[in-house]
PDB file of C-alpha atoms in Angstrom:
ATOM      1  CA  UNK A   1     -22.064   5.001  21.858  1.00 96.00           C
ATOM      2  CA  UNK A   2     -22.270   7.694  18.812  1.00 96.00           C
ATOM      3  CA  UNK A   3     -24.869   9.875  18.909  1.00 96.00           C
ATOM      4  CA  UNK A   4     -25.752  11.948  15.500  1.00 95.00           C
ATOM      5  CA  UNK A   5     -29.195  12.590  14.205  1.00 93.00           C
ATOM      6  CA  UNK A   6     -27.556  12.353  10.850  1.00 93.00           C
ATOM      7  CA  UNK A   7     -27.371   8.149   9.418  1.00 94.00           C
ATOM      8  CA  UNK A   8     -24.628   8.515   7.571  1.00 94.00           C
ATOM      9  CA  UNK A   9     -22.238  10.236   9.614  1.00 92.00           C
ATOM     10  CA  UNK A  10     -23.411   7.739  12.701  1.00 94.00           C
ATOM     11  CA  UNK A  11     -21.627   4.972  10.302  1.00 94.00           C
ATOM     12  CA  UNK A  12     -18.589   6.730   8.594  1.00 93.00           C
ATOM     13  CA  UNK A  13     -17.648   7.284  12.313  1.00 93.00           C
ATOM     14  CA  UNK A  14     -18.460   3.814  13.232  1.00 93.00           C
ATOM     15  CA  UNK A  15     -16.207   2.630  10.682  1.00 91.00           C
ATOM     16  CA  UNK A  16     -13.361   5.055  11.176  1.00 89.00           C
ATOM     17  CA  UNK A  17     -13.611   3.288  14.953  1.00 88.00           C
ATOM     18  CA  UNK A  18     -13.938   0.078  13.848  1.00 82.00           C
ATOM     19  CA  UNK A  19     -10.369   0.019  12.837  1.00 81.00           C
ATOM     20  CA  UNK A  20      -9.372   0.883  16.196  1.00 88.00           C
ATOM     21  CA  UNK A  21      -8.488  -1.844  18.635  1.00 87.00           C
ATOM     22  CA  UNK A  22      -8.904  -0.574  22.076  1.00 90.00           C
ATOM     23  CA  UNK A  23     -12.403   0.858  20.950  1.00 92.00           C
ATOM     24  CA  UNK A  24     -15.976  -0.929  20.098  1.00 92.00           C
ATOM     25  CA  UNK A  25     -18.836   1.102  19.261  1.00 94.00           C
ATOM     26  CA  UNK A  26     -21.858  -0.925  21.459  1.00 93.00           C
ATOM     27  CA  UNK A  27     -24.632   1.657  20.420  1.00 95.00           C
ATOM     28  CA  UNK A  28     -25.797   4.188  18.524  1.00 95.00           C
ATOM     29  CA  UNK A  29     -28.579   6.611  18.793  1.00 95.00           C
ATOM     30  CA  UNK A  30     -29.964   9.367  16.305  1.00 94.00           C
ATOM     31  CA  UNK A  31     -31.168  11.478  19.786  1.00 94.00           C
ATOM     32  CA  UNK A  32     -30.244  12.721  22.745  1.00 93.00           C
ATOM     33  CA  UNK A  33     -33.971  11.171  24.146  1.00 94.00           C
ATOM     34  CA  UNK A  34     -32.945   7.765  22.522  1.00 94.00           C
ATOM     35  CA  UNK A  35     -28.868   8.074  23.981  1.00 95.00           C
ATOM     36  CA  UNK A  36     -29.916   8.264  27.701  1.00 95.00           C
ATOM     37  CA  UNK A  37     -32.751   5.626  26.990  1.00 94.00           C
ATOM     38  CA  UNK A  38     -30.176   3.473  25.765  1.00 93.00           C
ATOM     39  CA  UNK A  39     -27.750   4.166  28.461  1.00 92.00           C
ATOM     40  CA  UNK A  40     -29.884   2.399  31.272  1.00 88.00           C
ATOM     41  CA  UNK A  41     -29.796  -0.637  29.614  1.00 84.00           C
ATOM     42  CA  UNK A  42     -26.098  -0.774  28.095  1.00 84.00           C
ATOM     43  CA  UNK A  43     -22.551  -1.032  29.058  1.00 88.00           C
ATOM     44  CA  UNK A  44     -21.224   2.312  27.616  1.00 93.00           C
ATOM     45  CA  UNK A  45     -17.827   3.241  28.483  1.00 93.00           C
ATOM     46  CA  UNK A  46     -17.863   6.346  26.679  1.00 95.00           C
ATOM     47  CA  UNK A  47     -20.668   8.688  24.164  1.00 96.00           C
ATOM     48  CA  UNK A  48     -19.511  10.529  21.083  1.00 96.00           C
ATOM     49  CA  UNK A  49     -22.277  12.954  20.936  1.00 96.00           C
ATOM     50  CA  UNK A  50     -23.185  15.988  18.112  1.00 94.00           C
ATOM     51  CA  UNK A  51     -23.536  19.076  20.132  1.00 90.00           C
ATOM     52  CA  UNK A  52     -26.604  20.219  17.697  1.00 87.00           C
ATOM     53  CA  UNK A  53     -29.561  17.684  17.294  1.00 88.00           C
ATOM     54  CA  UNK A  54     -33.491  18.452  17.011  1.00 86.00           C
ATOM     55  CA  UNK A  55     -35.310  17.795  20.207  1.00 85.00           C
ATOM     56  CA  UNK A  56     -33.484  17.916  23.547  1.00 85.00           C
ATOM     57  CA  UNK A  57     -30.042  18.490  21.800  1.00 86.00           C
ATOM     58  CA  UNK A  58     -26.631  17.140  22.430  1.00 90.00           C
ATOM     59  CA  UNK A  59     -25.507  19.499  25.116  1.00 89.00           C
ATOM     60  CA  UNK A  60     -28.507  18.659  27.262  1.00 90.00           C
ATOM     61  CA  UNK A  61     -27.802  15.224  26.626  1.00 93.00           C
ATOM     62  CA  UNK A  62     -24.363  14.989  27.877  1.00 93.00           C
ATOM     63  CA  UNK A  63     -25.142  17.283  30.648  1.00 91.00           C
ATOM     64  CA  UNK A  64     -27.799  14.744  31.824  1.00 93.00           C
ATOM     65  CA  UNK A  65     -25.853  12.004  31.211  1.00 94.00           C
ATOM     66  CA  UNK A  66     -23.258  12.928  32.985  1.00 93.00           C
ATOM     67  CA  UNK A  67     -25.501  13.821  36.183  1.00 91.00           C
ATOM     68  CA  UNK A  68     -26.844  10.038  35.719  1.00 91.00           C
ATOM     69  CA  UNK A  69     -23.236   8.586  35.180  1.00 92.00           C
ATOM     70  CA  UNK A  70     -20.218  10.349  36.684  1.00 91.00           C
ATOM     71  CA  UNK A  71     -17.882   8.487  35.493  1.00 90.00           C
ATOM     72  CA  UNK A  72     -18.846   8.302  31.754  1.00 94.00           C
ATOM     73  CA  UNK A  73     -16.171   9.621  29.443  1.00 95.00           C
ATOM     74  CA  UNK A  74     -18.123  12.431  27.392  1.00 96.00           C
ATOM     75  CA  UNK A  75     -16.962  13.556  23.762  1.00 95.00           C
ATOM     76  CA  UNK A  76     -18.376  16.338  22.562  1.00 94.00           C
ATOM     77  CA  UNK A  77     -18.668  16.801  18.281  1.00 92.00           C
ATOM     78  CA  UNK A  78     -19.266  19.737  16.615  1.00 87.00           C
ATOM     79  CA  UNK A  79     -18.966  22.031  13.530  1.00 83.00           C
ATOM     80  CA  UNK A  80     -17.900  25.021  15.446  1.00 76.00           C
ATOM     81  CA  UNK A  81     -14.895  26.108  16.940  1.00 73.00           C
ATOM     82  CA  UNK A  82     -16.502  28.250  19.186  1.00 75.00           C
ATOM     83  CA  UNK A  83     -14.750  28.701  22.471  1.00 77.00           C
ATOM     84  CA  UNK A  84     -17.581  29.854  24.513  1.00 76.00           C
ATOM     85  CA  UNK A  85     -19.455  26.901  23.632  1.00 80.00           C
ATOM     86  CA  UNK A  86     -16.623  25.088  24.440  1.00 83.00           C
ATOM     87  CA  UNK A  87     -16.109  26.462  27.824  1.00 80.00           C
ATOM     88  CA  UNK A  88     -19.809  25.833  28.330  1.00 82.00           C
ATOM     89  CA  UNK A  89     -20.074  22.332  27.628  1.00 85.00           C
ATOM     90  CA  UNK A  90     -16.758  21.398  29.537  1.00 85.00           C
ATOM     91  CA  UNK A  91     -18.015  23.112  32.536  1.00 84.00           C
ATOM     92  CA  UNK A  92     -21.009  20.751  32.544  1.00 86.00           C
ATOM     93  CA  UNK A  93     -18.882  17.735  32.820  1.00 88.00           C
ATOM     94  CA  UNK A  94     -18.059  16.950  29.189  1.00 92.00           C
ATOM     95  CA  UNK A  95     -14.297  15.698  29.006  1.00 92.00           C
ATOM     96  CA  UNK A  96     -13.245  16.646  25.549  1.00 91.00           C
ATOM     97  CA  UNK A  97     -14.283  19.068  22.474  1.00 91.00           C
ATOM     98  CA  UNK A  98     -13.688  18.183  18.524  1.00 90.00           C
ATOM     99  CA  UNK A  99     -14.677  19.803  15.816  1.00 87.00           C
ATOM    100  CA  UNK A 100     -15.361  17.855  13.089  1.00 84.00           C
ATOM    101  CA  UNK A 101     -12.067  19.252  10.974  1.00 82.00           C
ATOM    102  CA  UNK A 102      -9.950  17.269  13.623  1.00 81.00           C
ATOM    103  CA  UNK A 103      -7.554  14.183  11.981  1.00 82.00           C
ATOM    104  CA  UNK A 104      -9.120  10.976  12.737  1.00 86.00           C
ATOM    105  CA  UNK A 105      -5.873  10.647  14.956  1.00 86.00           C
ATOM    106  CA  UNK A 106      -7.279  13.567  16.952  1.00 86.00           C
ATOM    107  CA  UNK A 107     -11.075  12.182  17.587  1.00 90.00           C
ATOM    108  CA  UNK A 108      -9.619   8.810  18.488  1.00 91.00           C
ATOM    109  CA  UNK A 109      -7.528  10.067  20.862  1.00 89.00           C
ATOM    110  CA  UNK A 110     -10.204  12.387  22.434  1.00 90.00           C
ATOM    111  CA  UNK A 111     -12.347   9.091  22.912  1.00 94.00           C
ATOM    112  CA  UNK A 112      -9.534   7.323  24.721  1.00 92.00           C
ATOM    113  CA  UNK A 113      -9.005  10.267  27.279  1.00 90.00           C
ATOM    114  CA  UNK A 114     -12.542  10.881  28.122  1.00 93.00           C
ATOM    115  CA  UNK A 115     -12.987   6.804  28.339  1.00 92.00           C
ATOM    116  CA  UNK A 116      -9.816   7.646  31.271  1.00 90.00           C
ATOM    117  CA  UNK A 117     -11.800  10.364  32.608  1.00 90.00           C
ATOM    118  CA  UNK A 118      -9.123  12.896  31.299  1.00 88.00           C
ATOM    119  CA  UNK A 119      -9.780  16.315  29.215  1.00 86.00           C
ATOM    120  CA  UNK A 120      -9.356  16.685  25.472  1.00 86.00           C
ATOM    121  CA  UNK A 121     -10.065  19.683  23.446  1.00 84.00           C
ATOM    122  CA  UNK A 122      -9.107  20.352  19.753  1.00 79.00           C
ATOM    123  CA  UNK A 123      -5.805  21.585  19.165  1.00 70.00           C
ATOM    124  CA  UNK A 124      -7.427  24.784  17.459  1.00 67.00           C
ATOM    125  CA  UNK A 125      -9.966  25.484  20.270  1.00 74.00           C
ATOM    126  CA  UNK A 126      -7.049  24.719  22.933  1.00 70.00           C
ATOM    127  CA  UNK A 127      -4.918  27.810  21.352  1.00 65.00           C
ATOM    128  CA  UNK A 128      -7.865  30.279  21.334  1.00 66.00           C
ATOM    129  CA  UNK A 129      -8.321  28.766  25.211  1.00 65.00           C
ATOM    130  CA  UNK A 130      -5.142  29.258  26.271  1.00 62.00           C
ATOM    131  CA  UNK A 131      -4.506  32.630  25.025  1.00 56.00           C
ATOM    132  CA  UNK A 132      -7.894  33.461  26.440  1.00 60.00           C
ATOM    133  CA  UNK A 133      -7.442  32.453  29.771  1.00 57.00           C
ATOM    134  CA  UNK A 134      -4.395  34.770  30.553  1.00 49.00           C
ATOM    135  CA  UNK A 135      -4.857  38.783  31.066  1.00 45.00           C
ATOM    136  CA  UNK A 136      -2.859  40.757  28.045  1.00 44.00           C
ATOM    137  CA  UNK A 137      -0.151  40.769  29.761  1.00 45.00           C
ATOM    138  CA  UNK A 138       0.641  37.031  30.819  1.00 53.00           C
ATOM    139  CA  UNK A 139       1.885  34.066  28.652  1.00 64.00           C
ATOM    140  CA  UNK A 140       0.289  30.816  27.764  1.00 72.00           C
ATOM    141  CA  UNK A 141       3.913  29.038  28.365  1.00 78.00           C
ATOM    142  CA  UNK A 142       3.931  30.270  32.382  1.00 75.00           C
ATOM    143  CA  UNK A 143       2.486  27.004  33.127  1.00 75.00           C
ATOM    144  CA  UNK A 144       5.625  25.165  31.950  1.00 80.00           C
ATOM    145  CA  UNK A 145       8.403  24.365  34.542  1.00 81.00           C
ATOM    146  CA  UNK A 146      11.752  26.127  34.027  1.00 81.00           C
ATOM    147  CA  UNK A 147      13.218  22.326  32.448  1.00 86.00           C
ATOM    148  CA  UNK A 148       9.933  22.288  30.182  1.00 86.00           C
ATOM    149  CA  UNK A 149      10.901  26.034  28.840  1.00 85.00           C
ATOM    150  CA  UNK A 150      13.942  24.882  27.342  1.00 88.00           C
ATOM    151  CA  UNK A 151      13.015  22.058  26.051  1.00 91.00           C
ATOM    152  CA  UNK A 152      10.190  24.011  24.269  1.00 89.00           C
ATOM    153  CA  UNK A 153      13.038  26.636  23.146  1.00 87.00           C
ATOM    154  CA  UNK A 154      14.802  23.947  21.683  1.00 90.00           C
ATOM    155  CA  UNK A 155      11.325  22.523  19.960  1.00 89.00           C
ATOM    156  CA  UNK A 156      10.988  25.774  18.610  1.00 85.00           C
ATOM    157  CA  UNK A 157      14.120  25.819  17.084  1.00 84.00           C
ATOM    158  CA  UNK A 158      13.699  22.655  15.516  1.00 84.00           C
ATOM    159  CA  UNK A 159      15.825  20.453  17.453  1.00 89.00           C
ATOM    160  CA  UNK A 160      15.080  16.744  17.686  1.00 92.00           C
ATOM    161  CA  UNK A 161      14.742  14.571  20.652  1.00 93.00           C
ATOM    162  CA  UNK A 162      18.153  13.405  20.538  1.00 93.00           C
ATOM    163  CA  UNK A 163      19.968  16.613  19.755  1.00 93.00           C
ATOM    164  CA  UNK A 164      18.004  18.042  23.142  1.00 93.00           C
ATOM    165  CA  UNK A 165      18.757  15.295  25.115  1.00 93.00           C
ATOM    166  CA  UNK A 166      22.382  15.865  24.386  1.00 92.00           C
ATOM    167  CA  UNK A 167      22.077  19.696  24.998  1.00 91.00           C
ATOM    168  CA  UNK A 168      20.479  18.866  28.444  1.00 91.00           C
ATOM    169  CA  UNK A 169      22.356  15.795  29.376  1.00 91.00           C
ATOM    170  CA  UNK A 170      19.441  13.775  29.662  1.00 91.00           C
ATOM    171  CA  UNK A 171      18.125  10.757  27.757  1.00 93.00           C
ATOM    172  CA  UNK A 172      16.168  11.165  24.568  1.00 92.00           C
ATOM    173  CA  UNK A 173      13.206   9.383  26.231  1.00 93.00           C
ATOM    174  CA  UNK A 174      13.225  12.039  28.919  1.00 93.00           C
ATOM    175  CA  UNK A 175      13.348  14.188  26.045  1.00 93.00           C
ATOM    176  CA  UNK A 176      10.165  12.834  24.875  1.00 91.00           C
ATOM    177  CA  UNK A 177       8.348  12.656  28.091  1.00 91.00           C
ATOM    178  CA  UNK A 178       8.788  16.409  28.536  1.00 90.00           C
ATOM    179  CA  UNK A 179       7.443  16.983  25.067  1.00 90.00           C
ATOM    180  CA  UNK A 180       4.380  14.981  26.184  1.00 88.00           C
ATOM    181  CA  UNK A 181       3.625  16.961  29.007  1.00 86.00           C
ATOM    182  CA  UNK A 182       4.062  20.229  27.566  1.00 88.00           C
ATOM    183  CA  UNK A 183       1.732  18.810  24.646  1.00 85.00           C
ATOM    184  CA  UNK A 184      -0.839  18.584  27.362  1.00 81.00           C
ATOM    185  CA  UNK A 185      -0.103  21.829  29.943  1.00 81.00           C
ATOM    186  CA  UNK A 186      -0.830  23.702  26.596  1.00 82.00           C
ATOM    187  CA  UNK A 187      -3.668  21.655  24.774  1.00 80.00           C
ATOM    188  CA  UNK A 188      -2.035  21.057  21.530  1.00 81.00           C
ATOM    189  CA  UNK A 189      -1.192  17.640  20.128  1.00 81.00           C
ATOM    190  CA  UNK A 190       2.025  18.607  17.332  1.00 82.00           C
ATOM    191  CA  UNK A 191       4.871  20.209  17.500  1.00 82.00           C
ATOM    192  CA  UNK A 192       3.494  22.559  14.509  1.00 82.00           C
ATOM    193  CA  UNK A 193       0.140  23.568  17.014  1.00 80.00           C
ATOM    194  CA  UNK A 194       3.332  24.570  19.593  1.00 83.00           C
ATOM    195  CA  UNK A 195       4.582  26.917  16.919  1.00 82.00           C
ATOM    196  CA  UNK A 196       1.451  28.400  15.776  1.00 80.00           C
ATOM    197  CA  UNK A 197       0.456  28.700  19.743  1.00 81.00           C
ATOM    198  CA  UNK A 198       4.145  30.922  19.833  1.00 79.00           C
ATOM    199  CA  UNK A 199       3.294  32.987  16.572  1.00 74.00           C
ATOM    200  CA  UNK A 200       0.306  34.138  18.684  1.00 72.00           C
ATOM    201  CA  UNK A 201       1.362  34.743  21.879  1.00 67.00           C
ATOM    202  CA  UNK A 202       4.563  36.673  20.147  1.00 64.00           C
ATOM    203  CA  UNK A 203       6.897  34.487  21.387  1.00 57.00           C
ATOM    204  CA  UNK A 204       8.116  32.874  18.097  1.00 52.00           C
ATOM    205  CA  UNK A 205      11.891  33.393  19.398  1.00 43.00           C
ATOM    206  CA  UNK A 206      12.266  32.902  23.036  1.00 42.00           C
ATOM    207  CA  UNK A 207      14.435  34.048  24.983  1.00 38.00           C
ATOM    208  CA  UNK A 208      17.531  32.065  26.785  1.00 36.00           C
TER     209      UNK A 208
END
């Protein structure tokens, strides 16, 4: 179900999804009021939901909805990068945060997690996040394994899959799986959000 108070954005969203396979929009609502009305009588898997809306607003409305449905995937849409607002609404049981500068790539990927009941969050907001979340003197990349460091060293340098897996004596599709997970241990979703994440936390040449 999207939820936007806003007509036209309700249907350039609608048809951005309706290109996707694995996604059907069943609903749509212009209110939060209206979204949880509608929820009691249809088979949502997921809500895209505008944080700000007149009336009871889109925060209160995925807060409720997810008291009501546990298990409903919850995306978030908004115009702000703001990380405490970010922080807030995750913390009431929204899966994932987009601004509305994310690729199309990004938001349709944010749907498919919280449909799977896993977290999303803009690559830009995941950064600020990550940086946030350790004191001054830690690093975002402690939460990689010591394998996952040097495969990110060797991202970093701008080696490929294959020329890794070679370095590592490992396959290239191992190669790619680590890339995956340290994609998601450090909320970014390209290999240019993993440099800009470095540039940041001053670690744009690691060390062996």
């Amino acid at each position: 179900m999207i939820v936007d108070d806003h007509t036209m954005v309700r249907a350039a969203i609608s048809h951005l999804i309706g290109g996707v396979r694995d996604i059907e929009v069943v609903a749509e609502a212009d209110s939060g009021e209206s979204a949880l009305d509608k929820l009691r009588s249809e088979s949502i898997d997921a809500i895209l939901c505008d944080i700000h809306m007149p009336g009871m607003g889109g925060y209160e409305c995925l807060k409720r909805a997810h008291q009501a449905h546990p298990r409903l995937g919850l995306v978030a849409l908004t115009a702000e990068a703001d990380i405490t607002l970010a922080r807030q609404v995750l913390d009431c049981g929204v899966h994932a945060y987009v601004t509305k500068d994310a690729d199309p790539d990004e938001l349709i990927s944010a749907i498919r997690k919280a449909a799977e009941g896993k977290r999303y969050v803009s690559s830009r907001i995941a950064q600020e996040i990550a940086l946030q979340n350790g004191r001054p003197e830690e690093d975002p990349f402690e939460v990689l394994s010591g394998r996952e460091q040097q495969v990110l060293r060797m991202i970093l340098d701008g080696k490929n899959n294959t020329l890794i897996a070679e370095a590592l004596c490992v396959s290239p599709k191992t190669i790619s799986t680590y890339r995956a997970r340290i994609h998601e241990k450090l909320g970014v979703s390209t290999d240019i959000d993993l440099l800009r994440l470095a540039v940041k936390a001053g670690r744009t040449v690691l060390s062996a």
